[in-house]
XYZ file of C-alpha atoms in Angstrom:
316
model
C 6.063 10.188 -17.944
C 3.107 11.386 -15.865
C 5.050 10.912 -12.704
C 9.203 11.254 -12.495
C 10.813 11.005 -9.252
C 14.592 11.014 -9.236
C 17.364 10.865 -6.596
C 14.377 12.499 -4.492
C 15.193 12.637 -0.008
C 13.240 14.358 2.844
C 15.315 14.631 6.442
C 13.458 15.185 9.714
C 16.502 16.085 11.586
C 18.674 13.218 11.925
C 15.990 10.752 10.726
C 15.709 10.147 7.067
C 12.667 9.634 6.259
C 13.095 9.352 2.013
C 16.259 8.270 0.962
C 17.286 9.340 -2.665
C 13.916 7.104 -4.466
C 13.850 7.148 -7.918
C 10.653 6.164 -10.182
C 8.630 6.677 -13.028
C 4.892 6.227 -13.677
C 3.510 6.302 -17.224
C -0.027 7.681 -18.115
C -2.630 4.631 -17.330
C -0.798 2.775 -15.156
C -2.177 2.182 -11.575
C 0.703 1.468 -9.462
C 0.535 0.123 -5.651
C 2.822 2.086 -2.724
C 3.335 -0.027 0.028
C 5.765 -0.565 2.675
C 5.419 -0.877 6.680
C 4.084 2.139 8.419
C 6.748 4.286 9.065
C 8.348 3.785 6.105
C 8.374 6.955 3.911
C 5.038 6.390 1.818
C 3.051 9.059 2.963
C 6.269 11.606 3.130
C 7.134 10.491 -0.713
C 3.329 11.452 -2.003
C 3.085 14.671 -0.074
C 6.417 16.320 -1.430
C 4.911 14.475 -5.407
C 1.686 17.056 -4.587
C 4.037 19.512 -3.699
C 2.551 20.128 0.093
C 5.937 18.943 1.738
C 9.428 20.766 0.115
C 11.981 17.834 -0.675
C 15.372 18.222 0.673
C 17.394 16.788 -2.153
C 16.221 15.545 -5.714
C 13.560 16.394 -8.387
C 9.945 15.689 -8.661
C 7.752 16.700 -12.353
C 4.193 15.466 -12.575
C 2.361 15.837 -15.915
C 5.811 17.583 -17.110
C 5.306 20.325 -14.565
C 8.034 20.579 -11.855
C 6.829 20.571 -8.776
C 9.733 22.296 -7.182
C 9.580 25.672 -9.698
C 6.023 25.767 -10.375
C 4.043 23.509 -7.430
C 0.484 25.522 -8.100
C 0.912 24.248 -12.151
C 1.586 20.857 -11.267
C -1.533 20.808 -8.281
C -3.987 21.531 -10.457
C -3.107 18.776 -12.775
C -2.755 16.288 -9.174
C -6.398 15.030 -6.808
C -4.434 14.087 -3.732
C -6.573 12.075 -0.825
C -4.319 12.363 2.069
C -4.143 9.842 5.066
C -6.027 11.979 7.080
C -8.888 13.370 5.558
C -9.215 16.956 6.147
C -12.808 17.584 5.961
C -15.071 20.424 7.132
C -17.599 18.118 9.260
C -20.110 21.492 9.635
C -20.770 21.510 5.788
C -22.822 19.350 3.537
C -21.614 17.305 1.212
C -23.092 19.138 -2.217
C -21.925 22.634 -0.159
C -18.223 20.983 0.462
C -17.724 19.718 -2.981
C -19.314 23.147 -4.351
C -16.340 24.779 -1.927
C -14.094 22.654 -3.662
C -15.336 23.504 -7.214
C -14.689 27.043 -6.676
C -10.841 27.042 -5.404
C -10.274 25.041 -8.521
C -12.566 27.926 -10.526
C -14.107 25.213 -12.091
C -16.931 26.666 -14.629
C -19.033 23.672 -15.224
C -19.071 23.272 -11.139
C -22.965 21.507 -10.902
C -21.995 19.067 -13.327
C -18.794 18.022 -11.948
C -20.559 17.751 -8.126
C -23.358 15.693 -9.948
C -20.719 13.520 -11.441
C -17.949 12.876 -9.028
C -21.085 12.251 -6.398
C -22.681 9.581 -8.734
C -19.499 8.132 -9.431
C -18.342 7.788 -5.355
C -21.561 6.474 -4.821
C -22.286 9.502 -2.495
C -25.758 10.104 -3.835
C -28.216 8.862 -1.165
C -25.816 10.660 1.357
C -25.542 13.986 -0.490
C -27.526 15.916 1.444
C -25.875 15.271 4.914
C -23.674 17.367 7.165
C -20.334 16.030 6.625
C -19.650 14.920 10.370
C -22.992 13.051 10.050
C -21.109 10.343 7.829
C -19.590 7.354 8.466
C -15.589 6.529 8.257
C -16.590 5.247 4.861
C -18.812 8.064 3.330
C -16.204 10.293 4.385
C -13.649 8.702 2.557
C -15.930 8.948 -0.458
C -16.416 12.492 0.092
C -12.492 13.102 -0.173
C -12.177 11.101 -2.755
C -14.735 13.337 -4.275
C -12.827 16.085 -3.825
C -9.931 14.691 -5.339
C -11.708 14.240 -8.485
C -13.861 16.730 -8.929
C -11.425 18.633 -11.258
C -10.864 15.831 -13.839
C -6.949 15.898 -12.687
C -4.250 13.948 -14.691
C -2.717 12.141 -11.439
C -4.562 10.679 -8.769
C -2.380 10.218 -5.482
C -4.446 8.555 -3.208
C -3.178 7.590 0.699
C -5.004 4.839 1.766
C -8.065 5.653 -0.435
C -9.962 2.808 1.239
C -9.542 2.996 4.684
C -12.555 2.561 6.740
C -14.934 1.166 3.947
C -16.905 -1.979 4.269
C -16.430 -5.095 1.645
C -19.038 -4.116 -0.519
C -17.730 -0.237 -0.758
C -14.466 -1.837 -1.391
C -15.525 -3.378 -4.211
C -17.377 -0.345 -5.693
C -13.861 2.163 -4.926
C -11.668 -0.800 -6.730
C -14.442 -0.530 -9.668
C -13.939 3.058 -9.513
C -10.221 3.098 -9.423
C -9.695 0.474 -12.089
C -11.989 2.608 -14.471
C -9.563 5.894 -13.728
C -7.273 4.317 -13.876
C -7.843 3.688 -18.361
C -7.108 7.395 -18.619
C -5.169 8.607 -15.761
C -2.395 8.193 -13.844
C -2.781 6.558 -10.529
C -0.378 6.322 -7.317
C -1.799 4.920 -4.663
C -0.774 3.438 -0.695
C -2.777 0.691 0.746
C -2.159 -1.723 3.840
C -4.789 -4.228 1.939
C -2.450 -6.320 -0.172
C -4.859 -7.537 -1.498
C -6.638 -4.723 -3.057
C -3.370 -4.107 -4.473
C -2.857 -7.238 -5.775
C -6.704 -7.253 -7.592
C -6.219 -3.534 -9.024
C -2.133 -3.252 -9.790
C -0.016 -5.153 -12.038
C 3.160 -2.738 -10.605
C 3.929 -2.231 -6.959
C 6.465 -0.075 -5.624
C 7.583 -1.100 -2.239
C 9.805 0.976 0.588
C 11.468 0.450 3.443
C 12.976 3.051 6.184
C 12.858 5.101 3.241
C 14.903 3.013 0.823
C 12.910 2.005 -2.068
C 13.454 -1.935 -2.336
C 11.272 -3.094 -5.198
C 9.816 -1.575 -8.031
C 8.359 -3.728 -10.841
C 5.524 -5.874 -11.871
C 3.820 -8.456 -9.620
C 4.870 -11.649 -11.761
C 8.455 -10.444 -12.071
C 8.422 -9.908 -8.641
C 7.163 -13.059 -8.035
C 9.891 -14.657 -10.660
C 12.803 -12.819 -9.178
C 12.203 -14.764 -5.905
C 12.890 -17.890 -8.159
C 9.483 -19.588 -6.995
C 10.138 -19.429 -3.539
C 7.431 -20.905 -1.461
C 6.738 -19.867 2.212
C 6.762 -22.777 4.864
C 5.155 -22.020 7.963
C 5.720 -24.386 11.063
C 4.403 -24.442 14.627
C 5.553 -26.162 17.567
C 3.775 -27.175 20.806
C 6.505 -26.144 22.553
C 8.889 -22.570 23.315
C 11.655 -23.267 20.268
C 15.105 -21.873 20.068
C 15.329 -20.372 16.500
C 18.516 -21.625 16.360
C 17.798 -24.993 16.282
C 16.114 -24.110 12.842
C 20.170 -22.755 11.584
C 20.944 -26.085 9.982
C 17.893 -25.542 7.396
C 19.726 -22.882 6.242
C 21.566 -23.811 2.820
C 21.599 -22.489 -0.305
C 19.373 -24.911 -1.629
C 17.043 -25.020 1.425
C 15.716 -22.672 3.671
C 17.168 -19.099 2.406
C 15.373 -16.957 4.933
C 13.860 -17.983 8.357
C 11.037 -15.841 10.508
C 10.072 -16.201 13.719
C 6.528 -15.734 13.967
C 3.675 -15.371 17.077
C 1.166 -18.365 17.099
C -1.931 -16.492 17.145
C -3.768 -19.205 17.569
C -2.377 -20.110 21.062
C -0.617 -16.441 21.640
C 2.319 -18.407 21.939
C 6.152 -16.120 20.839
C 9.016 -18.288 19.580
C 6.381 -21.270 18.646
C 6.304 -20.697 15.057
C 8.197 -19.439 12.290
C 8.226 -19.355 8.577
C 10.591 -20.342 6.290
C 11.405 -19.001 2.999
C 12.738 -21.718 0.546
C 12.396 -22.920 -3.024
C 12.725 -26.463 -1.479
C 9.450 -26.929 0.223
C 9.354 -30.249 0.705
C 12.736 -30.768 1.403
C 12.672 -28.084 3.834
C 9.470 -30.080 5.573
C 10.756 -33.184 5.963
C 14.077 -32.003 7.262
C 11.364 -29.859 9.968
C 9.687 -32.954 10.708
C 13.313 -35.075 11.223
C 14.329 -31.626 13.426
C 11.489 -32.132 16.005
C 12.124 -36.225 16.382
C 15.480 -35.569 17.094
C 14.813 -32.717 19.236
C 11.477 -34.701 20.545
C 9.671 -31.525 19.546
C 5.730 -31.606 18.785
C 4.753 -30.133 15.390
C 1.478 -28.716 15.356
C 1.020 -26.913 12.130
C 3.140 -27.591 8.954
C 2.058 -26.247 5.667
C 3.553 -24.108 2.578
C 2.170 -21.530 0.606
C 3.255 -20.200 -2.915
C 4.961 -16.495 -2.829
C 2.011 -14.006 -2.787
C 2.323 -10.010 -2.907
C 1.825 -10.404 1.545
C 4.548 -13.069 1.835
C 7.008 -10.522 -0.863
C 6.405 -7.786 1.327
C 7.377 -9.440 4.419
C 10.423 -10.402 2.817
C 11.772 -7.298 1.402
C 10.764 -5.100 4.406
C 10.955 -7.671 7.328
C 14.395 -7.570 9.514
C 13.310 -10.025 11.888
C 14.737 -13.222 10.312
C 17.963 -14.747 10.906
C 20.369 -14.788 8.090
């Protein structure tokens, strides 16, 4: 395996920030990281590059282990952080040279040549650095996590800040690294996830709560569909308790009306019942002489599987 986490924790204090996550990533697989902010992501792919120590567990990446010999296992990791530390004073050819060198790379010009072509960096290549934009920077570290033809590619939010067409250029670019690499990376765009991974692994508060392919995921929820109502009017969520069966509605979610900025008008409803589920909403609000205003259902997508395995705002 390119990537083996096992039993693998990090403590801040009394908060636990990993809690004893366990995966494995084969060579030329691009696999998603997601979970809510907060939850561990970032924390997990610092201690797999070896910048934060783990407090319990073992990490090996390209069968180096990154707890004995972390400067082995780096130079066979590109890591774009979160926050991309960049020196805004340099150019970009003079940054990426920089780079070159503390990786004692001896074909240096052709690598900057190549990693700049292939980040579409070239008509900006002979900026300052803190001349960019949020997107050209990103390029720039993403650069820099490439430039020495590493094994693994950890990438944190690798396309923050970019614009739709530069999004579809870095998925391009990811999906053709990812043929001969390994590639871990964290997005809050489900759906770049969804168009580049066929795996996601998904945390929450540090517990990792999914790991698998999209369609299993999809199948273990046995075809649940999401049913999301809206009411004219302020609704006690338990009114919406009875829809709760086995059969019916298995999870409900209160929701905020964006539409009308309305809390405690709306809510969705998890179910494999759909209609069922809408007819017994629309025999809830005569009885209740409730307005609906919005009833519709939408098959389980990667957004509505996140929300159930890392949401604890429903009622059960």
């Amino acid at each position: 395996m390119s990537i083996l986490v096992t039993n693998l924790s990090k403590m801040y204090g009394p908060q636990i920030a990993v809690n004893a996550i366990s995966f494995s990533i084969a060579k030329g697989e691009i696999v998603g990281f997601l979970g809510p902010n907060g939850a561990g992501k970032s924390t997990t792919m610092k201690m797999i590059t070896g910048y934060v120590g783990a407090d319990a567990g073992s990490i090996s990446v390209a069968g180096e282990k990154v707890s004995t010999d972390s400067l082995s296992a780096k130079k066979k990791i590109g890591y774009l952080p979160e926050a991309n530390p960049l020196y805004y004073d340099m150019y970009v050819r003079e940054y990426l040279a920089f780079i070159a060198t503390v990786h004692e790379l001896e074909n240096s010009k052709q690598a900057i040549e190549q990693v700049i072509q292939s980040t579409g960096l070239t008509i900006e290549a002979n900026k300052k650095i803190g001349q960019l934009s949020k997107g050209y920077k990103q390029r720039v570290g993403l650069a820099a996590a490439l430039i020495h033809d590493p094994e693994v590619l950890i990438l944190d939010e690798p396309t923050a800040g970019l614009d739709p067409n530069q999004l579809a250029e870095i998925r391009a670019l990811i999906q053709q690294l990812g043929k001969n690499k390994t590639i871990l990376f964290s997005s809050h765009i489900l759906q770049e996830v969804q168009a580049i991974c066929d795996r996601v692994i998904i945390i929450d508060k540090g517990n990792l709560v999914a790991d698998d392919t999209l369609s299993n995921l999809q199948k273990s929820t046995n075809g649940n569909t999401l049913v999301t109502v809206a009411f004219k009017e302020i609704v006690d969520p338990s009114l919406l308790n009875e829809l709760i069966t086995e059969n019916q509605a298995a999870k409900i979610r209160p929701t905020t009306d964006h539409s009308r900025g309305l809390e405690g008008s709306s809510f969705q409803l998890t179910t494999s019942q759909p209609d069922m589920v809408k007819t017994q909403l629309l025999e809830l609000s005569l009885k209740n002489k409730l307005n609906i205003v919005s009833l519709q259902s939408e098959t389980n997508s990667l957004e509505n599987i996140f929300r159930n395995l890392t949401s604890n705002t429903h009622t059960k």
